[in-house]
mmCIF file of C-alpha atoms and ligand atoms in Angstrom:
data_model
loop_
_atom_site.group_PDB
_atom_site.id
_atom_site.type_symbol
_atom_site.label_atom_id
_atom_site.label_comp_id
_atom_site.label_asym_id
_atom_site.label_seq_id
_atom_site.Cartn_x
_atom_site.Cartn_y
_atom_site.Cartn_z
ATOM 1 C CA MET A 1 0.111 -0.084 0.145
ATOM 2 C CA ILE A 2 0.895 3.607 -0.942
ATOM 3 C CA GLU A 3 -0.263 6.234 1.202
ATOM 4 C CA VAL A 4 0.643 10.210 0.619
ATOM 5 C CA ARG A 5 -0.734 12.779 3.034
ATOM 6 C CA ARG A 6 -0.271 16.565 2.451
ATOM 7 C CA LEU A 7 3.118 16.049 0.629
ATOM 8 C CA GLU A 8 4.780 19.157 -0.238
ATOM 9 C CA LYS A 9 8.334 20.064 -2.255
ATOM 10 C CA TYR A 10 10.045 23.284 -2.534
ATOM 11 C CA TYR A 11 12.977 23.351 -5.046
ATOM 12 C CA GLY A 12 14.113 27.003 -3.985
ATOM 13 C CA GLU A 13 11.326 29.375 -4.681
ATOM 14 C CA LYS A 14 9.714 26.656 -6.822
ATOM 15 C CA HIS A 15 6.667 24.996 -5.130
ATOM 16 C CA ALA A 16 6.451 21.685 -6.886
ATOM 17 C CA LEU A 17 4.196 19.837 -4.774
ATOM 18 C CA LYS A 18 1.424 21.773 -3.251
ATOM 19 C CA GLY A 19 -0.175 19.495 -0.562
ATOM 20 C CA ILE A 20 -1.322 16.226 -2.310
ATOM 21 C CA ASN A 21 -2.991 13.332 -1.002
ATOM 22 C CA PHE A 22 -3.853 9.816 -2.546
ATOM 23 C CA THR A 23 -3.492 6.336 -1.666
ATOM 24 C CA VAL A 24 -2.659 3.061 -3.869
ATOM 25 C CA GLU A 25 -4.455 0.064 -2.492
ATOM 26 C CA PRO A 26 -2.945 -3.674 -2.736
ATOM 27 C CA GLY A 27 -3.796 -5.038 -6.144
ATOM 28 C CA GLU A 28 -4.525 -1.390 -7.859
ATOM 29 C CA ILE A 29 -2.577 -0.425 -10.713
ATOM 30 C CA LEU A 30 -2.733 3.684 -10.388
ATOM 31 C CA GLY A 31 -2.050 5.440 -13.180
ATOM 32 C CA PHE A 32 0.061 8.764 -12.548
ATOM 33 C CA LEU A 33 -0.540 11.105 -15.141
ATOM 34 C CA GLY A 34 0.106 15.005 -15.751
ATOM 35 C CA PRO A 35 1.734 17.275 -18.289
ATOM 36 C CA ASN A 36 5.674 18.141 -18.274
ATOM 37 C CA GLY A 37 6.684 19.467 -15.114
ATOM 38 C CA ALA A 38 3.412 18.686 -13.098
ATOM 39 C CA GLY A 39 5.239 16.901 -10.149
ATOM 40 C CA LYS A 40 4.946 13.303 -11.042
ATOM 41 C CA SER A 41 8.876 12.431 -11.048
ATOM 42 C CA THR A 42 9.294 14.478 -7.637
ATOM 43 C CA THR A 43 6.528 12.765 -6.035
ATOM 44 C CA VAL A 44 7.961 9.220 -7.086
ATOM 45 C CA LYS A 45 11.481 10.493 -5.923
ATOM 46 C CA ILE A 46 10.223 11.311 -2.650
ATOM 47 C CA LEU A 47 8.509 7.897 -2.266
ATOM 48 C CA THR A 48 11.725 6.235 -3.166
ATOM 49 C CA GLY A 49 13.627 8.007 -0.722
ATOM 50 C CA LEU A 50 15.976 9.730 -3.403
ATOM 51 C CA ILE A 51 14.891 13.221 -2.202
ATOM 52 C CA PRO A 52 13.167 14.386 0.888
ATOM 53 C CA ALA A 53 9.389 16.107 1.107
ATOM 54 C CA SER A 54 9.466 19.863 2.268
ATOM 55 C CA ALA A 55 6.309 18.843 4.373
ATOM 56 C CA GLY A 56 3.669 15.971 4.541
ATOM 57 C CA GLU A 57 3.892 12.189 4.994
ATOM 58 C CA ALA A 58 4.492 9.368 2.672
ATOM 59 C CA ARG A 59 4.128 5.595 3.855
ATOM 60 C CA ILE A 60 4.819 2.210 2.071
ATOM 61 C CA CYS A 61 3.297 -0.608 3.459
ATOM 62 C CA GLY A 62 2.721 1.542 6.496
ATOM 63 C CA TYR A 63 6.430 2.263 7.009
ATOM 64 C CA SER A 64 7.404 6.135 6.863
ATOM 65 C CA ILE A 65 9.533 7.075 4.246
ATOM 66 C CA ALA A 66 11.208 9.652 6.306
ATOM 67 C CA GLU A 67 11.646 7.624 9.690
ATOM 68 C CA GLN A 68 11.951 3.951 8.481
ATOM 69 C CA PRO A 69 13.635 4.059 5.243
ATOM 70 C CA LEU A 70 15.577 0.534 5.476
ATOM 71 C CA GLU A 71 11.832 -1.146 5.965
ATOM 72 C CA VAL A 72 10.859 0.794 3.270
ATOM 73 C CA LYS A 73 13.616 -0.217 0.930
ATOM 74 C CA LYS A 74 12.857 -3.739 1.227
ATOM 75 C CA ARG A 75 9.444 -3.389 0.080
ATOM 76 C CA PHE A 76 9.743 -1.504 -3.385
ATOM 77 C CA GLY A 77 10.829 -1.910 -6.683
ATOM 78 C CA TYR A 78 11.466 1.377 -8.646
ATOM 79 C CA VAL A 79 12.165 1.806 -12.596
ATOM 80 C CA PRO A 80 12.969 5.262 -13.389
ATOM 81 C CA GLU A 81 12.781 6.463 -17.100
ATOM 82 C CA THR A 82 16.357 6.348 -17.708
ATOM 83 C CA GLY A 83 18.679 5.307 -14.857
ATOM 84 C CA ALA A 84 22.291 5.197 -14.223
ATOM 85 C CA LEU A 85 23.705 1.960 -14.766
ATOM 86 C CA TYR A 86 27.296 0.619 -13.768
ATOM 87 C CA GLU A 87 28.592 0.382 -17.128
ATOM 88 C CA SER A 88 31.743 -1.638 -16.550
ATOM 89 C CA LEU A 89 29.526 -4.765 -15.020
ATOM 90 C CA THR A 90 27.723 -7.176 -16.989
ATOM 91 C CA ALA A 91 23.877 -7.600 -17.100
ATOM 92 C CA TRP A 92 24.515 -10.548 -14.886
ATOM 93 C CA GLU A 93 26.888 -8.621 -12.251
ATOM 94 C CA TYR A 94 24.552 -5.645 -12.115
ATOM 95 C CA LEU A 95 21.799 -8.097 -11.203
ATOM 96 C CA GLU A 96 23.930 -10.121 -8.993
ATOM 97 C CA LEU A 97 24.844 -6.705 -7.062
ATOM 98 C CA LEU A 98 21.308 -5.801 -6.811
ATOM 99 C CA ALA A 99 20.412 -9.201 -5.334
ATOM 100 C CA ASP A 100 23.304 -8.772 -2.772
ATOM 101 C CA LEU A 101 22.191 -5.536 -1.481
ATOM 102 C CA HIS A 102 18.554 -7.339 -0.933
ATOM 103 C CA HIS A 103 20.627 -10.006 0.518
ATOM 104 C CA LEU A 104 18.793 -12.384 -1.780
ATOM 105 C CA ASP A 105 19.462 -15.984 -1.314
ATOM 106 C CA ARG A 106 22.109 -17.079 -3.932
ATOM 107 C CA LYS A 107 19.695 -20.018 -5.460
ATOM 108 C CA LEU A 108 16.646 -17.860 -5.936
ATOM 109 C CA PHE A 109 18.829 -14.947 -7.395
ATOM 110 C CA GLU A 110 20.277 -17.455 -9.865
ATOM 111 C CA HIS A 111 16.704 -18.607 -10.940
ATOM 112 C CA ARG A 112 15.060 -15.156 -10.862
ATOM 113 C CA ALA A 113 17.879 -13.706 -12.718
ATOM 114 C CA ARG A 114 17.720 -16.157 -15.454
ATOM 115 C CA GLU A 115 13.958 -16.141 -15.685
ATOM 116 C CA PHE A 116 13.949 -12.218 -16.129
ATOM 117 C CA LEU A 117 16.770 -12.103 -18.712
ATOM 118 C CA GLU A 118 14.903 -14.968 -20.694
ATOM 119 C CA LEU A 119 11.751 -12.983 -20.525
ATOM 120 C CA PHE A 120 13.143 -9.774 -21.835
ATOM 121 C CA ASP A 121 15.487 -11.790 -24.602
ATOM 122 C CA LEU A 122 18.690 -10.785 -22.957
ATOM 123 C CA LEU A 123 19.984 -14.439 -21.749
ATOM 124 C CA GLN A 124 22.632 -14.480 -24.647
ATOM 125 C CA GLU A 125 23.838 -11.049 -23.630
ATOM 126 C CA LYS A 126 23.948 -11.708 -19.922
ATOM 127 C CA ASP A 127 27.813 -11.587 -19.635
ATOM 128 C CA HIS A 128 27.893 -8.520 -21.792
ATOM 129 C CA ARG A 129 28.957 -5.116 -20.475
ATOM 130 C CA LEU A 130 26.375 -2.759 -20.053
ATOM 131 C CA ALA A 131 28.400 -0.011 -21.749
ATOM 132 C CA GLY A 132 27.304 -1.733 -24.839
ATOM 133 C CA PHE A 133 23.647 -2.222 -24.391
ATOM 134 C CA SER A 134 21.033 0.173 -26.415
ATOM 135 C CA LYS A 135 18.624 2.294 -24.328
ATOM 136 C CA GLY A 136 15.919 -0.270 -24.536
ATOM 137 C CA MET A 137 18.238 -3.208 -23.672
ATOM 138 C CA ARG A 138 19.325 -0.891 -20.389
ATOM 139 C CA GLN A 139 15.718 -0.226 -19.530
ATOM 140 C CA LYS A 140 14.927 -3.983 -19.445
ATOM 141 C CA VAL A 141 18.046 -4.580 -17.277
ATOM 142 C CA LEU A 142 16.496 -1.871 -14.944
ATOM 143 C CA ILE A 143 12.842 -3.588 -14.914
ATOM 144 C CA ALA A 144 14.474 -6.953 -13.981
ATOM 145 C CA ALA A 145 16.641 -5.577 -11.285
ATOM 146 C CA ALA A 146 13.537 -3.557 -9.581
ATOM 147 C CA LEU A 147 11.770 -6.885 -9.715
ATOM 148 C CA LEU A 148 14.307 -9.240 -8.703
ATOM 149 C CA HIS A 149 13.616 -9.064 -4.646
ATOM 150 C CA ASN A 150 9.866 -9.487 -5.652
ATOM 151 C CA PRO A 151 8.546 -6.170 -3.954
ATOM 152 C CA GLU A 152 5.252 -5.539 -2.843
ATOM 153 C CA VAL A 153 5.081 -1.976 -4.191
ATOM 154 C CA LEU A 154 6.181 -1.014 -7.459
ATOM 155 C CA LEU A 155 6.980 2.472 -8.656
ATOM 156 C CA PHE A 156 7.335 2.878 -12.266
ATOM 157 C CA ASP A 157 8.163 6.534 -13.729
ATOM 158 C CA GLU A 158 8.028 5.896 -17.855
ATOM 159 C CA PRO A 159 9.183 2.139 -17.165
ATOM 160 C CA LEU A 160 8.939 1.454 -21.017
ATOM 161 C CA SER A 161 10.952 4.332 -22.379
ATOM 162 C CA GLY A 162 12.599 2.980 -25.285
ATOM 163 C CA VAL A 163 11.506 -0.637 -25.004
ATOM 164 C CA ASP A 164 10.052 -2.261 -27.957
ATOM 165 C CA ALA A 165 6.457 -3.369 -28.619
ATOM 166 C CA ASN A 166 7.045 -7.012 -28.023
ATOM 167 C CA THR A 167 8.717 -6.348 -24.502
ATOM 168 C CA ALA A 168 6.349 -3.647 -23.862
ATOM 169 C CA LEU A 169 3.370 -6.261 -24.151
ATOM 170 C CA VAL A 170 5.134 -8.750 -22.012
ATOM 171 C CA PHE A 171 5.975 -6.213 -19.231
ATOM 172 C CA LYS A 172 2.193 -5.171 -19.332
ATOM 173 C CA GLN A 173 0.806 -8.625 -18.912
ATOM 174 C CA LEU A 174 3.542 -9.247 -15.932
ATOM 175 C CA LEU A 175 2.076 -6.118 -14.078
ATOM 176 C CA ARG A 176 -1.417 -7.596 -14.466
ATOM 177 C CA ARG A 177 -0.571 -10.698 -12.889
ATOM 178 C CA PHE A 178 1.368 -8.833 -10.359
ATOM 179 C CA SER A 179 -1.787 -6.841 -9.476
ATOM 180 C CA GLU A 180 -3.800 -10.213 -9.216
ATOM 181 C CA GLN A 181 -1.242 -11.177 -6.854
ATOM 182 C CA GLY A 182 -1.925 -7.996 -4.708
ATOM 183 C CA LYS A 183 1.076 -5.719 -5.393
ATOM 184 C CA THR A 184 0.671 -2.151 -5.458
ATOM 185 C CA ILE A 185 1.668 -0.378 -8.433
ATOM 186 C CA LEU A 186 1.929 3.157 -9.338
ATOM 187 C CA PHE A 187 2.633 3.676 -13.294
ATOM 188 C CA CYS A 188 3.507 7.147 -14.493
ATOM 189 C CA SER A 189 3.369 7.841 -18.327
ATOM 190 C CA HIS A 190 2.829 10.157 -20.710
ATOM 191 C CA VAL A 191 1.270 7.095 -22.972
ATOM 192 C CA LEU A 192 -2.331 7.668 -22.366
ATOM 193 C CA GLU A 193 -3.619 4.688 -24.395
ATOM 194 C CA VAL A 194 -1.473 2.531 -22.179
ATOM 195 C CA VAL A 195 -2.322 4.031 -18.845
ATOM 196 C CA GLU A 196 -5.906 3.711 -20.037
ATOM 197 C CA ARG A 197 -5.905 0.074 -20.649
ATOM 198 C CA LEU A 198 -3.536 -1.017 -17.823
ATOM 199 C CA CYS A 199 -4.813 1.194 -14.780
ATOM 200 C CA SER A 200 -7.614 0.542 -12.569
ATOM 201 C CA ARG A 201 -7.647 4.086 -11.298
ATOM 202 C CA ILE A 202 -5.947 7.250 -12.631
ATOM 203 C CA ILE A 203 -4.527 10.465 -10.875
ATOM 204 C CA ILE A 204 -4.125 13.692 -12.862
ATOM 205 C CA ILE A 205 -1.449 16.158 -11.308
ATOM 206 C CA ASN A 206 -1.069 19.844 -12.689
ATOM 207 C CA GLU A 207 0.954 22.272 -11.511
ATOM 208 C CA GLY A 208 1.539 20.452 -8.160
ATOM 209 C CA GLU A 209 -1.916 19.454 -7.444
ATOM 210 C CA ILE A 210 -4.198 16.848 -7.934
ATOM 211 C CA VAL A 211 -6.724 17.771 -10.574
ATOM 212 C CA ALA A 212 -8.840 14.736 -11.225
ATOM 213 C CA SER A 213 -8.978 11.066 -9.929
ATOM 214 C CA GLY A 214 -10.891 8.270 -10.975
ATOM 215 C CA THR A 215 -11.211 5.450 -13.515
ATOM 216 C CA PRO A 216 -10.657 6.735 -17.411
ATOM 217 C CA ALA A 217 -14.392 6.561 -18.191
ATOM 218 C CA ALA A 218 -15.449 8.425 -15.032
ATOM 219 C CA ILE A 219 -12.853 11.214 -15.615
ATOM 220 C CA ALA A 220 -13.987 11.719 -19.360
ATOM 221 C CA ARG A 221 -17.357 11.810 -18.131
ATOM 222 C CA GLN A 222 -16.837 14.310 -15.239
ATOM 223 C CA THR A 223 -15.650 16.577 -17.876
ATOM 224 C CA GLY A 224 -17.851 15.872 -20.290
ATOM 225 C CA HIS A 225 -15.267 14.493 -23.069
ATOM 226 C CA ALA A 226 -15.761 11.397 -24.679
ATOM 227 C CA THR A 227 -11.906 10.321 -24.383
ATOM 228 C CA LEU A 228 -9.339 10.422 -21.745
ATOM 229 C CA GLU A 229 -7.351 12.202 -24.095
ATOM 230 C CA GLU A 230 -9.443 14.779 -24.508
ATOM 231 C CA ALA A 231 -10.401 15.151 -20.779
ATOM 232 C CA PHE A 232 -6.831 15.340 -20.037
ATOM 233 C CA ASN A 233 -6.180 18.114 -22.431
ATOM 234 C CA ALA A 234 -9.179 20.363 -20.920
ATOM 235 C CA ILE A 235 -8.186 19.504 -17.239
ATOM 236 C CA THR A 236 -4.334 20.513 -17.831
ATOM 237 C CA GLY A 237 -5.220 23.588 -19.697
ATOM 238 C CA GLY A 238 -3.534 22.542 -22.989
ATOM 239 C CA ALA A 239 -4.676 24.711 -25.746
ATOM 240 C CA ASP A 240 -6.475 23.137 -28.414
ATOM 241 C CA ALA A 241 -3.821 20.607 -29.877
ATOM 242 C CA HIS A 242 -5.440 20.851 -33.345
ATOM 243 C CA THR A 243 -6.011 24.667 -33.569
ATOM 244 C CA ARG A 244 -2.406 24.809 -32.482
ATOM 245 C CA ALA A 245 -1.156 22.557 -35.081
ATOM 246 C CA GLU A 246 -2.914 24.159 -37.994
ATOM 247 C CA GLU A 247 -1.423 27.786 -36.795
ATOM 248 C CA PHE A 248 1.946 26.276 -36.819
ATOM 249 C CA LEU A 249 1.613 24.877 -39.979
ATOM 250 C CA LEU A 250 0.165 28.126 -41.334
ATOM 251 C CA ALA A 251 3.221 30.167 -39.914
ATOM 252 C CA LEU A 252 5.448 27.954 -41.898
ATOM 253 C CA GLU A 253 3.712 28.516 -45.071
ATOM 254 C CA GLY A 254 3.988 32.324 -44.221
ATOM 255 C CA LEU A 255 8.026 31.762 -43.959
ATOM 256 C CA LYS A 256 8.214 30.107 -47.242
ATOM 257 C CA GLY A 257 6.585 33.231 -48.492
HETATM 258 P P1 ATP B 1 7.942 15.385 -16.973
HETATM 259 O O1 ATP B 1 6.501 14.974 -17.499
HETATM 260 O O2 ATP B 1 8.422 16.466 -17.570
HETATM 261 O O3 ATP B 1 9.111 14.290 -16.568
HETATM 262 P P2 ATP B 1 7.160 15.885 -14.114
HETATM 263 O O4 ATP B 1 5.823 15.900 -13.971
HETATM 264 O O5 ATP B 1 7.806 14.727 -13.900
HETATM 265 O O6 ATP B 1 7.530 16.181 -15.437
HETATM 266 P P3 ATP B 1 8.914 17.138 -12.091
HETATM 267 O O7 ATP B 1 10.293 16.593 -12.956
HETATM 268 O O8 ATP B 1 8.194 16.460 -10.950
HETATM 269 O O9 ATP B 1 7.653 17.032 -13.136
HETATM 270 O O10 ATP B 1 9.094 18.643 -11.892
HETATM 271 C C1 ATP B 1 7.928 19.111 -11.118
HETATM 272 C C2 ATP B 1 8.405 21.033 -11.094
HETATM 273 O O11 ATP B 1 9.777 20.869 -10.087
HETATM 274 C C3 ATP B 1 8.963 21.505 -12.354
HETATM 275 O O12 ATP B 1 8.716 22.628 -12.582
HETATM 276 C C4 ATP B 1 10.622 21.272 -12.428
HETATM 277 O O13 ATP B 1 11.133 22.343 -13.110
HETATM 278 C C5 ATP B 1 10.780 21.329 -10.923
HETATM 279 N N1 ATP B 1 11.778 20.750 -10.626
HETATM 280 C C6 ATP B 1 12.173 19.158 -10.531
HETATM 281 N N2 ATP B 1 13.412 18.782 -10.236
HETATM 282 C C7 ATP B 1 14.019 20.178 -9.999
HETATM 283 C C8 ATP B 1 15.453 20.569 -9.226
HETATM 284 N N3 ATP B 1 16.110 19.504 -8.977
HETATM 285 N N4 ATP B 1 15.622 21.496 -9.152
HETATM 286 C C9 ATP B 1 14.774 22.918 -9.242
HETATM 287 N N5 ATP B 1 13.347 22.475 -9.904
HETATM 288 C C10 ATP B 1 13.452 21.162 -9.999
#
């Protein structure tokens, strides 16, 4: 379970989170949406303990992130959009390092690492250095590393960035199974179709405040729009995309002059 209460974050003068509240229950996949700069990554980084909150409280599985960080770290897996990997390690060595940090039993590590690498088509590259891996291959290693200790809570910040369609399909199926098993999943993404299909509930954040919450259909209904995409655009104050594109093209024509 994830509990966020009156969470605030200041970066200097910038009030990036303005006292947000939400809960993600076990078995739920919560889609966390918002335009660029809305506060999604800031929220996820506070949940992982990477940065401190300025005020408010966040808990994972009942443990306070600020006061019981070790208990919290055992219980979540985190996949960032792009993460720093130890380039000189092989994929296998990197997973081994993560498994050691989580004190994972050796046999269990070998079994799970092999399973994940096979699932993501990386088994043949397991002894290759990460420096030579493509963006998508690195992302797959990050996903495997986050899942290795079988955490109860999963925090994903654009986890499918750069990942091919086949892997994305496998990953989404995996998430559905995890939710059936009762894991708690927070899923940040800009890809509305994926969020709409995968998530049982959605939160939309804008300028550090939660501006909508509910099922995709309910959010569309509340705003009087037919689709989540139109509702998102209306709620987050995006100008009419069609008009903006037309104006831009007209301006380009004018430049040719
Ligand atoms: P995106 O979709 O572009 O990844 P986001 O919703 O994840 O955006 P955040 O990265 O959480 O947004 O940023 C929220 C706000 O806080 C933005 O205005 C951003 O400029 C600001 N911000 C984020 N990190 C820092 C930082 N380290 N220092 C100063 N300001 C920051």
